[in-house]
Amino acid sequence: MTSPLVKDHAYRSPQALIGGVLLLVIIGWLGFDALFRGHGHVPWLALATMILAVPLVIAFTLRPAVFAGPDRLRVRNPFRLITIPWGQVAGLRSGFSNEVVTEGGAKYQLWAVPVSLRGRKKAARRQAKAAADAQRGRGGSGARGGFASGTGLGGLGGFATGTGFGGLRPPEAGSDGPVRADTDKVMDDLREMLERRGPEGSAQGEITVRWAYEVIAPAVAGAVLLAVLLAVG
């Protein structure tokens, strides 16, 4: 039986969060400088550009997140919030992007869990180094008939997670398995939860999709205002 006190496990990209904050600082600095020091149509152009740019930066950097709960998976993408009960998830696929595939054949990209080819190459190098170290350890402890296992191969080291789901394997726990890239570890955790929670009766239901009008509306207003100013200017 699922405890009602269990909270969703949140996955977000720290790189996107840092980049979004820096972009907002730059937009604010340049925008307010043009707004208060500009002449003619410049302040209005700066205002329209800020109204357009700020929601888009928030949408693509600060907003994306994946929330994995005991009964459902919530995917918060730049312009939509998709709620998918585990029973409706057919699989989680990794290629050039990470996606969730539903039983009906729909595919939704996980913006908050981007594929990192660099991370995979780094994990492969760590795996090769760990294998070489283990081989040397076995060779150096033959007289004792074995060797003591050391510490784990490392944690996520760069992926932000929120409140944990009770049965999930901690991402930073040591393991004798292959070294994985950060986002691949996240996908492994999601697949594990799908396998355990998918058949549960409480994890059944309908898929819901809600558009993020709080992001779309100001961006459209800024685009219209900017187009009008450029047309008349």
PDB file of C-alpha atoms in Angstrom, residues 73-211:
ATOM      1  CA  LEU A  73       4.981  10.739 -13.815  1.00  0.00           C
ATOM      2  CA  ARG A  74       4.654  14.490 -14.313  1.00  0.00           C
ATOM      3  CA  VAL A  75       6.679  16.007 -17.131  1.00  0.00           C
ATOM      4  CA  ARG A  76       6.931  19.802 -17.002  1.00  0.00           C
ATOM      5  CA  ASN A  77       8.231  20.951 -20.370  1.00  0.00           C
ATOM      6  CA  PRO A  78       8.623  24.561 -21.588  1.00  0.00           C
ATOM      7  CA  PHE A  79       5.007  25.005 -22.677  1.00  0.00           C
ATOM      8  CA  ARG A  80       3.157  21.968 -21.303  1.00  0.00           C
ATOM      9  CA  LEU A  81       2.623  19.929 -18.153  1.00  0.00           C
ATOM     10  CA  ILE A  82       1.972  16.274 -18.962  1.00  0.00           C
ATOM     11  CA  THR A  83       0.676  13.978 -16.223  1.00  0.00           C
ATOM     12  CA  ILE A  84       1.024  10.278 -17.055  1.00  0.00           C
ATOM     13  CA  PRO A  85      -0.046   7.484 -14.678  1.00  0.00           C
ATOM     14  CA  TRP A  86       2.606   4.765 -14.552  1.00  0.00           C
ATOM     15  CA  GLY A  87       0.097   2.301 -15.982  1.00  0.00           C
ATOM     16  CA  GLN A  88      -0.046   4.376 -19.159  1.00  0.00           C
ATOM     17  CA  VAL A  89       3.743   4.435 -19.663  1.00  0.00           C
ATOM     18  CA  ALA A  90       4.895   1.930 -22.283  1.00  0.00           C
ATOM     19  CA  GLY A  91       8.568   2.728 -21.865  1.00  0.00           C
ATOM     20  CA  LEU A  92      11.324   5.275 -21.409  1.00  0.00           C
ATOM     21  CA  ARG A  93      13.579   5.710 -24.420  1.00  0.00           C
ATOM     22  CA  SER A  94      17.020   7.274 -24.715  1.00  0.00           C
ATOM     23  CA  GLY A  95      18.485   8.343 -28.046  1.00  0.00           C
ATOM     24  CA  PHE A  96      19.457  11.852 -29.001  1.00  0.00           C
ATOM     25  CA  SER A  97      16.886  12.876 -26.378  1.00  0.00           C
ATOM     26  CA  ASN A  98      15.188  11.171 -23.433  1.00  0.00           C
ATOM     27  CA  GLU A  99      11.517  10.446 -24.027  1.00  0.00           C
ATOM     28  CA  VAL A 100       8.573   8.790 -22.343  1.00  0.00           C
ATOM     29  CA  VAL A 101       6.387   6.668 -24.627  1.00  0.00           C
ATOM     30  CA  THR A 102       2.767   6.037 -23.675  1.00  0.00           C
ATOM     31  CA  GLU A 103       0.625   2.968 -24.346  1.00  0.00           C
ATOM     32  CA  GLY A 104      -1.213   4.979 -26.988  1.00  0.00           C
ATOM     33  CA  GLY A 105       2.012   5.653 -28.876  1.00  0.00           C
ATOM     34  CA  ALA A 106       2.425   9.305 -27.876  1.00  0.00           C
ATOM     35  CA  LYS A 107       5.966  10.512 -27.146  1.00  0.00           C
ATOM     36  CA  TYR A 108       6.915  13.319 -24.779  1.00  0.00           C
ATOM     37  CA  GLN A 109      10.457  14.630 -24.493  1.00  0.00           C
ATOM     38  CA  LEU A 110      11.965  14.971 -21.029  1.00  0.00           C
ATOM     39  CA  TRP A 111      13.443  18.479 -21.303  1.00  0.00           C
ATOM     40  CA  ALA A 112      14.738  18.367 -17.728  1.00  0.00           C
ATOM     41  CA  VAL A 113      16.756  15.194 -18.415  1.00  0.00           C
ATOM     42  CA  PRO A 114      18.807  16.012 -21.523  1.00  0.00           C
ATOM     43  CA  VAL A 115      21.088  13.449 -23.124  1.00  0.00           C
ATOM     44  CA  SER A 116      24.752  14.309 -22.587  1.00  0.00           C
ATOM     45  CA  LEU A 117      27.144  12.633 -25.027  1.00  0.00           C
ATOM     46  CA  ARG A 118      30.004  14.263 -23.137  1.00  0.00           C
ATOM     47  CA  GLY A 119      28.714  12.754 -19.902  1.00  0.00           C
ATOM     48  CA  ARG A 120      28.550   9.316 -21.504  1.00  0.00           C
ATOM     49  CA  LYS A 121      32.136   9.594 -22.746  1.00  0.00           C
ATOM     50  CA  LYS A 122      33.254  10.713 -19.286  1.00  0.00           C
ATOM     51  CA  ALA A 123      31.427   7.764 -17.700  1.00  0.00           C
ATOM     52  CA  ALA A 124      33.071   5.386 -20.174  1.00  0.00           C
ATOM     53  CA  ARG A 125      36.508   6.722 -19.219  1.00  0.00           C
ATOM     54  CA  ARG A 126      35.687   6.339 -15.520  1.00  0.00           C
ATOM     55  CA  GLN A 127      34.499   2.782 -16.160  1.00  0.00           C
ATOM     56  CA  ALA A 128      37.715   1.917 -17.991  1.00  0.00           C
ATOM     57  CA  LYS A 129      39.811   3.444 -15.192  1.00  0.00           C
ATOM     58  CA  ALA A 130      37.808   1.570 -12.527  1.00  0.00           C
ATOM     59  CA  ALA A 131      38.262  -1.706 -14.419  1.00  0.00           C
ATOM     60  CA  ALA A 132      42.017  -1.107 -14.681  1.00  0.00           C
ATOM     61  CA  ASP A 133      42.253  -0.249 -10.966  1.00  0.00           C
ATOM     62  CA  ALA A 134      40.276  -3.377 -10.084  1.00  0.00           C
ATOM     63  CA  GLN A 135      42.574  -5.509 -12.241  1.00  0.00           C
ATOM     64  CA  ARG A 136      45.648  -4.076 -10.530  1.00  0.00           C
ATOM     65  CA  GLY A 137      44.023  -4.645  -7.139  1.00  0.00           C
ATOM     66  CA  ARG A 138      43.401  -8.306  -7.901  1.00  0.00           C
ATOM     67  CA  GLY A 139      46.959  -8.741  -9.094  1.00  0.00           C
ATOM     68  CA  GLY A 140      48.417  -7.073  -5.988  1.00  0.00           C
ATOM     69  CA  SER A 141      46.385  -9.070  -3.443  1.00  0.00           C
ATOM     70  CA  GLY A 142      46.764 -12.559  -4.856  1.00  0.00           C
ATOM     71  CA  ALA A 143      48.710 -13.723  -1.818  1.00  0.00           C
ATOM     72  CA  ARG A 144      45.795 -12.867   0.420  1.00  0.00           C
ATOM     73  CA  GLY A 145      43.308 -14.580  -1.854  1.00  0.00           C
ATOM     74  CA  GLY A 146      41.266 -11.469  -2.465  1.00  0.00           C
ATOM     75  CA  PHE A 147      41.059  -7.767  -1.935  1.00  0.00           C
ATOM     76  CA  ALA A 148      38.910  -5.396   0.039  1.00  0.00           C
ATOM     77  CA  SER A 149      36.333  -3.425  -1.887  1.00  0.00           C
ATOM     78  CA  GLY A 150      36.827   0.317  -1.812  1.00  0.00           C
ATOM     79  CA  THR A 151      34.432   3.211  -1.959  1.00  0.00           C
ATOM     80  CA  GLY A 152      31.779   3.627  -4.651  1.00  0.00           C
ATOM     81  CA  LEU A 153      32.543   5.033  -8.075  1.00  0.00           C
ATOM     82  CA  GLY A 154      30.903   8.360  -7.376  1.00  0.00           C
ATOM     83  CA  GLY A 155      27.518   9.993  -7.242  1.00  0.00           C
ATOM     84  CA  LEU A 156      25.549  12.081  -9.663  1.00  0.00           C
ATOM     85  CA  GLY A 157      27.989  14.967  -9.443  1.00  0.00           C
ATOM     86  CA  GLY A 158      25.876  17.422 -11.379  1.00  0.00           C
ATOM     87  CA  PHE A 159      22.180  16.496 -11.470  1.00  0.00           C
ATOM     88  CA  ALA A 160      19.688  18.072  -9.108  1.00  0.00           C
ATOM     89  CA  THR A 161      17.126  15.842  -7.444  1.00  0.00           C
ATOM     90  CA  GLY A 162      14.415  16.765  -5.029  1.00  0.00           C
ATOM     91  CA  THR A 163      12.490  14.831  -2.387  1.00  0.00           C
ATOM     92  CA  GLY A 164      13.087  11.108  -2.824  1.00  0.00           C
ATOM     93  CA  PHE A 165      10.537   8.365  -3.426  1.00  0.00           C
ATOM     94  CA  GLY A 166      10.793   5.834  -0.685  1.00  0.00           C
ATOM     95  CA  GLY A 167      11.757   2.753  -2.737  1.00  0.00           C
ATOM     96  CA  LEU A 168      14.197   4.372  -5.123  1.00  0.00           C
ATOM     97  CA  ARG A 169      17.828   3.413  -5.138  1.00  0.00           C
ATOM     98  CA  PRO A 170      19.902   6.423  -4.005  1.00  0.00           C
ATOM     99  CA  PRO A 171      21.755   7.678  -7.087  1.00  0.00           C
ATOM    100  CA  GLU A 172      24.956   8.239  -5.149  1.00  0.00           C
ATOM    101  CA  ALA A 173      25.156   4.796  -3.594  1.00  0.00           C
ATOM    102  CA  GLY A 174      28.239   2.754  -4.432  1.00  0.00           C
ATOM    103  CA  SER A 175      27.767  -0.066  -6.927  1.00  0.00           C
ATOM    104  CA  ASP A 176      29.738  -2.792  -8.657  1.00  0.00           C
ATOM    105  CA  GLY A 177      27.783  -2.177 -11.876  1.00  0.00           C
ATOM    106  CA  PRO A 178      28.915  -0.123 -14.852  1.00  0.00           C
ATOM    107  CA  VAL A 179      29.578   3.569 -14.436  1.00  0.00           C
ATOM    108  CA  ARG A 180      26.715   5.561 -15.980  1.00  0.00           C
ATOM    109  CA  ALA A 181      26.306   9.171 -17.075  1.00  0.00           C
ATOM    110  CA  ASP A 182      24.193  11.321 -14.763  1.00  0.00           C
ATOM    111  CA  THR A 183      21.106  11.500 -16.974  1.00  0.00           C
ATOM    112  CA  ASP A 184      21.373   7.786 -17.798  1.00  0.00           C
ATOM    113  CA  LYS A 185      21.222   7.097 -14.049  1.00  0.00           C
ATOM    114  CA  VAL A 186      18.047   9.174 -13.868  1.00  0.00           C
ATOM    115  CA  MET A 187      16.510   7.168 -16.702  1.00  0.00           C
ATOM    116  CA  ASP A 188      17.501   3.939 -14.923  1.00  0.00           C
ATOM    117  CA  ASP A 189      15.701   5.131 -11.790  1.00  0.00           C
ATOM    118  CA  LEU A 190      12.583   6.021 -13.795  1.00  0.00           C
ATOM    119  CA  ARG A 191      12.586   2.629 -15.535  1.00  0.00           C
ATOM    120  CA  GLU A 192      12.943   0.909 -12.162  1.00  0.00           C
ATOM    121  CA  MET A 193       9.969   2.817 -10.801  1.00  0.00           C
ATOM    122  CA  LEU A 194       7.929   2.026 -13.932  1.00  0.00           C
ATOM    123  CA  GLU A 195       8.655  -1.673 -13.514  1.00  0.00           C
ATOM    124  CA  ARG A 196       7.590  -1.658  -9.864  1.00  0.00           C
ATOM    125  CA  ARG A 197       4.668   0.755  -9.971  1.00  0.00           C
ATOM    126  CA  GLY A 198       3.205   0.221 -13.449  1.00  0.00           C
ATOM    127  CA  PRO A 199       0.988  -2.783 -12.562  1.00  0.00           C
ATOM    128  CA  GLU A 200      -0.413  -1.173  -9.385  1.00  0.00           C
ATOM    129  CA  GLY A 201      -4.097  -0.301  -9.385  1.00  0.00           C
ATOM    130  CA  SER A 202      -3.448   3.181  -7.997  1.00  0.00           C
ATOM    131  CA  ALA A 203      -1.104   3.898 -10.936  1.00  0.00           C
ATOM    132  CA  GLN A 204      -3.849   3.620 -13.566  1.00  0.00           C
ATOM    133  CA  GLY A 205      -5.807   6.483 -15.112  1.00  0.00           C
ATOM    134  CA  GLU A 206      -5.917   8.944 -17.964  1.00  0.00           C
ATOM    135  CA  ILE A 207      -3.151  11.127 -19.373  1.00  0.00           C
ATOM    136  CA  THR A 208      -3.690  14.860 -18.967  1.00  0.00           C
ATOM    137  CA  VAL A 209      -1.936  17.681 -20.811  1.00  0.00           C
ATOM    138  CA  ARG A 210      -2.126  21.309 -19.640  1.00  0.00           C
ATOM    139  CA  TRP A 211      -0.705  24.177 -21.665  1.00  0.00           C
TER     140      TRP A 211
END
